[in-house]
CSV table of C-alpha atoms and ligand atoms in Angstrom, one decimal:
chain,number,residue,atom,x,y,z
A,1,UNK,CA,58.7,95.7,165.8
A,2,UNK,CA,57.8,98.7,167.9
A,3,UNK,CA,54.2,99.3,168.9
A,4,UNK,CA,52.3,102.3,167.5
A,5,UNK,CA,53.6,105.3,169.4
A,6,UNK,CA,52.6,109.0,169.5
A,7,UNK,CA,54.4,111.6,167.5
A,8,UNK,CA,55.7,113.0,170.8
A,9,UNK,CA,57.3,109.7,171.8
A,10,UNK,CA,58.7,109.0,168.3
A,11,UNK,CA,60.2,112.4,168.1
A,12,UNK,CA,61.9,112.3,171.5
A,13,UNK,CA,63.2,108.8,171.0
A,14,UNK,CA,64.7,109.7,167.7
A,15,UNK,CA,66.3,112.7,169.3
A,16,UNK,CA,68.0,110.5,171.8
A,17,UNK,CA,69.1,108.1,169.0
A,18,UNK,CA,66.8,105.3,170.2
A,19,UNK,CA,65.0,102.9,167.8
A,20,UNK,CA,61.6,104.1,166.4
A,21,UNK,CA,59.0,102.5,164.2
A,22,UNK,CA,59.7,105.0,161.4
A,23,UNK,CA,61.5,108.3,161.2
A,24,UNK,CA,59.5,111.2,162.7
A,25,UNK,CA,58.7,114.1,160.3
A,26,UNK,CA,58.1,117.8,160.5
A,27,UNK,CA,59.2,120.6,158.2
A,28,UNK,CA,61.2,123.8,158.9
A,29,UNK,CA,58.9,126.8,158.3
A,30,UNK,CA,56.0,124.5,158.2
A,31,UNK,CA,53.6,127.3,159.1
A,32,UNK,CA,54.7,129.1,156.0
A,33,UNK,CA,52.9,130.9,153.2
A,34,UNK,CA,52.1,127.9,151.1
A,35,UNK,CA,48.9,127.1,153.0
A,36,UNK,CA,45.7,128.9,151.8
A,37,UNK,CA,44.3,128.9,155.3
A,38,UNK,CA,47.4,130.8,156.5
A,39,UNK,CA,47.0,133.4,153.8
A,40,UNK,CA,43.3,133.7,154.6
A,41,UNK,CA,43.9,134.2,158.3
A,42,UNK,CA,46.6,136.8,157.5
A,43,UNK,CA,44.4,139.0,155.3
A,44,UNK,CA,44.4,142.6,156.6
A,45,UNK,CA,47.0,141.9,159.3
A,46,UNK,CA,50.8,142.1,159.3
A,47,UNK,CA,53.1,139.4,160.5
A,48,UNK,CA,53.7,140.9,164.0
A,49,UNK,CA,50.0,141.1,164.6
A,50,UNK,CA,49.9,137.3,164.1
A,51,UNK,CA,53.0,136.5,166.2
A,52,UNK,CA,51.9,138.7,169.1
A,53,UNK,CA,48.4,137.3,169.3
A,54,UNK,CA,48.7,133.9,171.1
A,55,UNK,CA,45.3,132.7,169.9
A,56,UNK,CA,46.2,133.3,166.3
A,57,UNK,CA,49.7,132.0,166.7
A,58,UNK,CA,48.3,128.8,168.2
A,59,UNK,CA,45.9,128.5,165.3
A,60,UNK,CA,48.6,129.0,162.6
A,61,UNK,CA,50.9,126.5,164.4
A,62,UNK,CA,48.2,123.9,164.2
A,63,UNK,CA,47.2,124.5,160.6
A,64,UNK,CA,49.9,122.4,159.0
A,65,UNK,CA,49.4,119.6,161.6
A,66,UNK,CA,45.7,119.4,160.6
A,67,UNK,CA,46.6,118.8,157.0
A,68,UNK,CA,49.7,116.7,157.3
A,69,UNK,CA,49.7,115.1,160.8
A,70,UNK,CA,53.4,115.8,161.5
A,71,UNK,CA,55.0,114.4,164.6
A,72,UNK,CA,55.9,117.8,166.0
A,73,UNK,CA,54.6,121.3,166.0
A,74,UNK,CA,56.9,124.3,165.7
A,75,UNK,CA,55.5,127.4,167.3
A,76,UNK,CA,54.6,130.1,164.9
A,77,UNK,CA,56.9,133.0,165.8
A,78,UNK,CA,60.2,134.4,164.4
A,79,UNK,CA,63.8,134.7,165.3
A,80,UNK,CA,63.4,138.5,165.2
A,81,UNK,CA,61.1,138.7,168.2
A,82,UNK,CA,64.3,138.5,170.3
A,83,UNK,CA,65.4,141.7,168.6
A,84,UNK,CA,62.0,143.2,169.4
A,85,UNK,CA,62.4,142.2,173.1
A,86,UNK,CA,65.6,144.3,173.1
A,87,UNK,CA,63.9,147.3,171.7
A,88,UNK,CA,64.8,146.8,168.0
A,89,UNK,CA,61.9,146.9,165.7
A,90,UNK,CA,61.4,144.8,162.5
A,91,UNK,CA,58.9,144.5,159.7
A,92,UNK,CA,58.2,141.6,157.3
A,93,UNK,CA,57.7,143.1,153.9
A,94,UNK,CA,54.8,142.0,151.7
A,95,UNK,CA,57.2,141.4,148.8
A,96,UNK,CA,59.3,139.1,151.0
A,97,UNK,CA,62.3,139.7,153.2
A,98,UNK,CA,62.6,141.6,156.5
A,99,UNK,CA,63.6,145.1,157.4
A,100,UNK,CA,65.2,145.9,160.7
A,101,UNK,CA,65.7,149.4,162.2
A,102,UNK,CA,69.2,149.5,163.7
A,103,UNK,CA,72.7,150.3,163.0
A,104,UNK,CA,75.7,149.0,164.9
A,105,UNK,CA,78.7,151.3,164.5
A,106,UNK,CA,80.1,151.8,168.0
A,107,UNK,CA,79.5,151.3,171.7
A,108,UNK,CA,77.0,154.1,171.9
A,109,UNK,CA,74.7,152.1,169.6
A,110,UNK,CA,75.0,149.2,172.0
A,111,UNK,CA,73.7,151.4,174.8
A,112,UNK,CA,70.5,151.9,172.9
A,113,UNK,CA,69.5,148.3,173.3
A,114,UNK,CA,68.7,146.5,176.5
A,115,UNK,CA,69.1,142.9,177.6
A,116,UNK,CA,68.2,142.3,181.2
A,117,UNK,CA,65.7,145.1,181.2
A,118,UNK,CA,63.4,143.9,178.5
A,119,UNK,CA,61.6,146.6,176.6
A,120,UNK,CA,58.8,144.4,175.4
A,121,UNK,CA,57.1,141.3,176.7
A,122,UNK,CA,56.9,138.5,174.2
A,123,UNK,CA,53.8,136.4,173.6
A,124,UNK,CA,55.3,133.3,172.1
A,125,UNK,CA,55.4,131.4,175.5
A,126,UNK,CA,51.7,132.2,175.9
A,127,UNK,CA,51.1,130.6,172.5
A,128,UNK,CA,53.1,127.5,173.5
A,129,UNK,CA,50.8,127.1,176.6
A,130,UNK,CA,47.7,127.2,174.4
A,131,UNK,CA,49.3,124.7,171.9
A,132,UNK,CA,50.3,122.4,174.7
A,133,UNK,CA,46.7,122.4,176.1
A,134,UNK,CA,45.5,121.4,172.7
A,135,UNK,CA,47.9,118.7,171.7
A,136,UNK,CA,48.3,117.1,175.1
A,137,UNK,CA,51.7,115.3,174.5
A,138,UNK,CA,50.4,113.7,171.3
A,139,UNK,CA,53.0,115.7,169.3
A,140,UNK,CA,56.3,117.2,170.4
A,141,UNK,CA,56.3,121.0,170.7
A,142,UNK,CA,59.4,122.7,169.3
A,143,UNK,CA,60.3,126.1,170.6
A,144,UNK,CA,63.1,128.0,168.9
A,145,UNK,CA,65.4,131.0,168.6
A,146,UNK,CA,68.0,132.2,166.2
A,147,UNK,CA,71.6,131.8,167.1
A,148,UNK,CA,73.1,135.0,168.5
A,149,UNK,CA,75.3,135.4,165.3
A,150,UNK,CA,72.4,134.8,162.9
A,151,UNK,CA,70.2,137.3,164.8
A,152,UNK,CA,73.1,139.8,165.1
A,153,UNK,CA,73.7,139.7,161.3
A,154,UNK,CA,70.0,140.3,160.5
A,155,UNK,CA,70.0,143.3,162.8
A,156,UNK,CA,73.3,144.7,161.5
A,157,UNK,CA,72.5,144.2,157.8
A,158,UNK,CA,69.1,145.8,158.4
A,159,UNK,CA,67.4,142.6,157.1
A,160,UNK,CA,68.0,139.6,154.8
A,161,UNK,CA,71.5,139.5,153.3
A,162,UNK,CA,73.2,136.7,151.5
A,163,UNK,CA,76.8,137.5,152.5
A,164,UNK,CA,76.7,139.7,155.7
A,165,UNK,CA,79.5,141.9,154.5
A,166,UNK,CA,78.9,144.6,157.0
A,167,UNK,CA,78.8,142.2,159.9
A,168,UNK,CA,81.9,140.4,158.8
A,169,UNK,CA,83.7,143.7,158.5
A,170,UNK,CA,82.8,144.5,162.1
A,171,UNK,CA,84.1,141.1,163.2
A,172,UNK,CA,87.5,141.9,161.8
A,173,UNK,CA,87.7,145.7,162.6
A,174,UNK,CA,86.1,145.7,166.0
A,175,UNK,CA,85.7,142.2,167.4
A,176,UNK,CA,85.1,143.5,170.9
A,177,UNK,CA,82.0,145.4,169.7
A,178,UNK,CA,80.6,142.4,168.0
A,179,UNK,CA,81.3,140.2,171.0
A,180,UNK,CA,79.5,142.6,173.4
A,181,UNK,CA,76.6,142.6,171.0
A,182,UNK,CA,76.5,138.8,170.9
A,183,UNK,CA,76.7,138.6,174.7
A,184,UNK,CA,73.6,140.9,175.0
A,185,UNK,CA,71.7,138.9,172.5
A,186,UNK,CA,72.7,135.6,174.2
A,187,UNK,CA,71.3,136.8,177.5
A,188,UNK,CA,68.0,137.8,176.0
A,189,UNK,CA,67.8,134.5,174.1
A,190,UNK,CA,68.4,132.5,177.2
A,191,UNK,CA,65.6,134.3,179.0
A,192,UNK,CA,63.3,133.8,175.9
A,193,UNK,CA,64.0,130.1,175.7
A,194,UNK,CA,63.6,129.7,179.4
A,195,UNK,CA,60.1,131.1,179.1
A,196,UNK,CA,59.3,128.8,176.2
A,197,UNK,CA,60.4,125.7,178.1
A,198,UNK,CA,58.4,126.8,181.2
A,199,UNK,CA,55.4,127.2,178.9
A,200,UNK,CA,55.7,123.6,177.6
A,201,UNK,CA,58.2,123.4,174.8
A,202,UNK,CA,59.6,119.9,174.6
A,203,UNK,CA,62.6,120.6,172.4
A,204,UNK,CA,64.4,123.8,171.3
A,205,UNK,CA,65.8,124.4,167.8
A,206,UNK,CA,68.5,127.0,167.4
A,207,UNK,CA,68.7,128.4,163.8
A,208,UNK,CA,72.2,129.4,162.8
A,209,UNK,CA,71.0,130.0,159.2
A,210,UNK,CA,73.7,132.5,158.6
A,211,UNK,CA,76.5,130.4,160.2
A,212,UNK,CA,77.8,129.5,156.7
A,213,UNK,CA,78.8,133.1,156.0
A,214,UNK,CA,81.5,133.1,158.7
A,215,UNK,CA,85.1,132.1,158.0
A,216,UNK,CA,86.2,128.9,159.6
A,217,UNK,CA,88.6,130.9,161.8
A,218,UNK,CA,85.7,132.9,163.2
A,219,UNK,CA,83.0,130.3,163.5
A,220,UNK,CA,83.6,129.2,167.1
A,221,UNK,CA,84.2,132.7,168.6
A,222,UNK,CA,81.4,134.4,166.8
A,223,UNK,CA,78.8,131.7,166.7
A,224,UNK,CA,79.5,128.2,168.1
A,225,UNK,CA,80.5,129.3,171.6
A,226,UNK,CA,77.4,131.4,172.0
A,227,UNK,CA,75.2,128.5,171.0
A,228,UNK,CA,77.1,126.4,173.5
A,229,UNK,CA,76.5,129.0,176.2
A,230,UNK,CA,72.8,128.8,175.6
A,231,UNK,CA,72.6,125.0,175.6
A,232,UNK,CA,74.8,124.7,178.7
A,233,UNK,CA,72.5,127.1,180.5
A,234,UNK,CA,69.7,124.6,180.3
A,235,UNK,CA,71.7,121.6,181.6
A,236,UNK,CA,69.8,119.1,179.5
A,237,UNK,CA,66.4,120.2,180.7
A,238,UNK,CA,65.2,119.7,177.1
A,239,UNK,CA,67.0,118.4,174.0
A,240,UNK,CA,68.4,121.0,171.5
A,241,UNK,CA,68.6,120.8,167.8
A,242,UNK,CA,71.1,123.1,166.0
A,243,UNK,CA,70.7,124.1,162.3
A,244,UNK,CA,74.0,125.4,161.1
A,245,UNK,CA,73.2,126.2,157.5
A,246,UNK,CA,76.3,126.0,155.3
A,247,UNK,CA,78.6,125.3,158.2
A,248,UNK,CA,80.3,122.4,156.4
A,249,UNK,CA,83.7,123.5,157.4
A,250,UNK,CA,83.2,123.1,161.1
A,251,UNK,CA,81.4,119.9,162.2
A,252,UNK,CA,83.6,119.8,165.3
A,253,UNK,CA,82.3,123.2,166.4
A,254,UNK,CA,78.7,122.1,165.8
A,255,UNK,CA,79.3,119.0,167.9
A,256,UNK,CA,80.9,121.1,170.7
A,257,UNK,CA,77.8,123.2,171.0
A,258,UNK,CA,76.3,120.3,173.0
A,259,UNK,CA,73.4,119.8,170.6
A,260,UNK,CA,71.5,116.5,170.7
A,261,UNK,CA,70.8,116.8,167.0
A,262,UNK,CA,72.1,118.6,164.0
A,263,UNK,CA,69.8,119.7,161.2
A,264,UNK,CA,71.7,119.1,157.9
A,265,UNK,CA,71.2,121.4,154.9
A,266,UNK,CA,70.4,119.9,151.5
A,267,UNK,CA,73.8,120.7,150.0
A,268,UNK,CA,75.5,117.7,151.6
A,269,UNK,CA,74.9,114.0,151.9
A,270,UNK,CA,73.2,113.3,155.2
A,271,UNK,CA,74.5,109.8,155.5
A,272,UNK,CA,78.1,110.9,155.0
A,273,UNK,CA,77.6,113.3,157.9
A,274,UNK,CA,75.7,110.9,160.1
A,275,UNK,CA,78.5,108.4,159.7
A,276,UNK,CA,81.2,110.8,161.0
A,277,UNK,CA,79.1,112.1,163.9
A,278,UNK,CA,79.1,110.4,167.3
A,279,UNK,CA,76.2,107.8,167.3
A,280,UNK,CA,74.4,109.6,170.2
A,281,UNK,CA,73.9,112.7,168.1
A,282,UNK,CA,70.8,112.6,166.0
A,283,UNK,CA,70.6,114.1,162.5
A,284,UNK,CA,67.6,115.9,161.0
A,285,UNK,CA,67.1,116.7,157.3
A,286,UNK,CA,67.7,117.2,154.5
A,287,UNK,CA,65.3,117.3,151.5
A,288,UNK,CA,65.9,120.1,149.1
A,289,UNK,CA,63.0,122.5,149.6
A,290,UNK,CA,62.8,123.1,145.8
A,291,UNK,CA,61.5,119.5,145.6
A,292,UNK,CA,58.3,120.6,147.2
A,293,UNK,CA,57.5,122.7,144.2
A,294,UNK,CA,57.7,119.7,141.8
A,295,UNK,CA,55.2,116.9,141.0
A,296,UNK,CA,54.5,114.4,143.8
A,297,UNK,CA,56.2,111.5,142.1
A,298,UNK,CA,59.4,113.5,141.6
A,299,UNK,CA,59.4,114.3,145.3
A,300,UNK,CA,58.6,110.8,146.4
A,301,UNK,CA,61.7,109.5,144.6
A,302,UNK,CA,63.9,112.1,146.2
A,303,UNK,CA,62.4,111.3,149.7
A,304,UNK,CA,63.1,107.6,149.3
A,305,UNK,CA,66.7,108.3,148.5
A,306,UNK,CA,67.1,109.9,151.9
A,307,UNK,CA,65.1,107.3,153.7
A,308,UNK,CA,67.1,104.6,152.1
A,309,UNK,CA,70.4,106.3,153.1
A,310,UNK,CA,69.3,106.7,156.7
A,311,UNK,CA,67.6,103.3,157.1
A,312,UNK,CA,70.0,101.8,159.6
A,313,UNK,CA,70.7,105.0,161.6
A,314,UNK,CA,69.0,105.4,165.0
A,315,UNK,CA,68.6,109.1,165.6
A,316,UNK,CA,67.1,110.3,162.3
A,317,UNK,CA,64.4,112.9,161.9
A,318,UNK,CA,63.0,113.6,158.4
A,319,UNK,CA,62.9,117.3,157.5
A,320,UNK,CA,64.0,119.8,154.8
A,321,UNK,CA,67.4,121.2,154.3
A,322,UNK,CA,65.9,124.7,154.8
A,323,UNK,CA,62.4,126.1,155.0
A,324,UNK,CA,59.2,125.4,153.0
A,325,UNK,CA,59.0,128.1,150.3
A,326,UNK,CA,55.8,130.0,149.5
A,327,UNK,CA,55.3,128.2,146.2
A,328,UNK,CA,55.5,124.6,147.6
A,329,UNK,CA,52.7,122.5,146.4
A,330,UNK,CA,50.3,121.0,149.0
A,331,UNK,CA,49.8,117.7,147.1
A,332,UNK,CA,53.6,117.3,147.0
A,333,UNK,CA,54.1,118.1,150.7
A,334,UNK,CA,51.4,115.5,151.4
A,335,UNK,CA,53.1,112.9,149.2
A,336,UNK,CA,56.5,113.4,150.9
A,337,UNK,CA,54.8,113.2,154.3
A,338,UNK,CA,53.0,110.0,153.5
A,339,UNK,CA,56.1,108.4,152.0
A,340,UNK,CA,57.9,109.0,155.3
A,341,UNK,CA,54.9,107.9,157.4
A,342,UNK,CA,54.4,104.6,155.5
A,343,UNK,CA,58.1,103.8,155.4
A,344,UNK,CA,59.1,100.5,157.1
B,401,CP3,O1,58.9,126.8,160.9
B,401,CP3,C1,57.8,127.3,161.3
B,401,CP3,O2,56.7,127.1,160.7
B,401,CP3,C2,57.9,128.2,162.5
B,401,CP3,C3,57.9,129.6,162.2
B,401,CP3,C4,59.2,130.3,161.8
B,401,CP3,C5,59.1,131.5,161.1
B,401,CP3,N1,60.4,132.0,161.0
B,401,CP3,C6,57.9,132.1,160.6
B,401,CP3,C7,58.0,133.1,159.5
B,401,CP3,C8,60.5,130.0,162.0
B,401,CP3,C9,61.2,128.8,162.6
B,401,CP3,C10,61.3,131.1,161.5
B,401,CP3,C11,62.7,131.2,161.6
B,401,CP3,C12,63.4,132.3,161.0
B,401,CP3,N2,63.0,133.6,160.7
B,401,CP3,C13,64.8,132.1,160.5
B,401,CP3,C14,65.6,130.9,160.7
B,401,CP3,C15,65.3,129.9,159.8
B,401,CP3,C16,65.5,130.2,158.3
B,401,CP3,O3,64.5,130.1,157.6
B,401,CP3,O4,66.6,130.5,157.9
B,401,CP3,C17,65.1,133.4,159.9
B,401,CP3,C18,66.4,133.7,159.3
B,401,CP3,C19,64.0,134.3,160.1
B,401,CP3,C20,63.9,135.7,159.6
B,401,CP3,C21,62.8,135.9,158.7
B,401,CP3,N3,61.5,135.9,159.1
B,401,CP3,C22,62.9,136.2,157.3
B,401,CP3,C23,64.2,136.3,156.5
B,401,CP3,C24,61.6,136.4,156.9
B,401,CP3,C25,61.1,136.7,155.5
B,401,CP3,C26,61.2,135.5,154.7
B,401,CP3,C27,60.7,135.7,153.3
B,401,CP3,O5,61.1,134.8,152.5
B,401,CP3,O6,60.1,136.7,152.9
B,401,CP3,C28,60.7,136.1,158.0
B,401,CP3,C29,59.2,136.2,158.0
B,401,CP3,C30,58.5,134.9,158.3
B,401,CP3,N4,58.8,134.1,159.4
B,401,CP3,C31,57.4,134.3,157.6
B,401,CP3,C32,57.1,133.2,158.4
B,401,CP3,C33,55.9,132.2,158.2
B,401,CP3,C34,56.7,134.8,156.4
B,401,CP3,C35,55.6,135.6,156.9
B,401,CP3,C36,54.7,136.2,155.8
B,401,CP3,O7,55.2,136.8,154.8
B,401,CP3,O8,53.5,136.0,156.0
């Protein structure tokens, strides 16, 4: 038996694959649009207004914790703020999806952006400071960034794309151009993460949500090695979680990034992956986000399947296989959370 511990301790122990009383829980995109208090706070403002205001960003970060008492808080921000730091603007559209103003055709486009000489200061570290003052090591604070490839593909496609055809064409026709772009993004991302850690982030998650669109031949050069460069830079100052969505062809590459934990998507059996990974790598996942739109009892059954599968694995964090969707039901999120929290 392990004594009652704080969410902070539970989360960090699980990340280091040490025994815990029960799996820690938080949800990817937990600050999302399913909460009425978020929609209320957002009225009359756009997404950037919220992200760039540390007081509001703190408030939104804490909203889901007040309702569900998760073990960790993920700061309310977006992977696209790194684009903004480099002078590339973006907009979140009311109908969903994002729009990014940039086109990468040749080296002269690269000159339009900046990496060392940041165009715009970013307020996410300031929000982390305020969150940290409020939760006082009771919960872990997760900072984050997109992987360089995932951010590059959003920028090149001009927003959300399911297949990244333009970006994949550039990889093959002009790999040097893509590599220079990734290099610039990586430098900015390192600076951004460094600021988040200085401000109080206990853990960093790198979202390679678009990793699954790369061919297995390209995965390491275009994504894995840049994530490794980021993680190496911090020399284990904080643990890193890597979410490689759809990267089922390349577990070795994900391990080689140096991540302490891998976030598994919902398309694959989490136990099967946990069994092939080294025992010191934690796994996080992997409830299908669609289940949050069903009745509580349906979701409880699906949650128990995962808990049962992972029962004997030290190093397991309960999460979704991707983000909370806007139509997730609050009573179902609650039922899933309580099922994990009461699991022995
Ligand atoms: O998890 C959290 O609560 C923290 C906040 C967070 C957001 N975005 C807030 C957000 C995190 C971790 C992200 C990461 C992010 N953003 C990723 C990687 C993870 C993933 O989901 O794949 C990506 C690819 C983005 C880019 C992005 N930002 C998109 C594609 C969109 C539009 C999404 C849609 O369905 O319309 C956003 C906007 C965004 N980021 C919202 C939130 C809460 C919606 C804002 C709103 O409409 O009010």
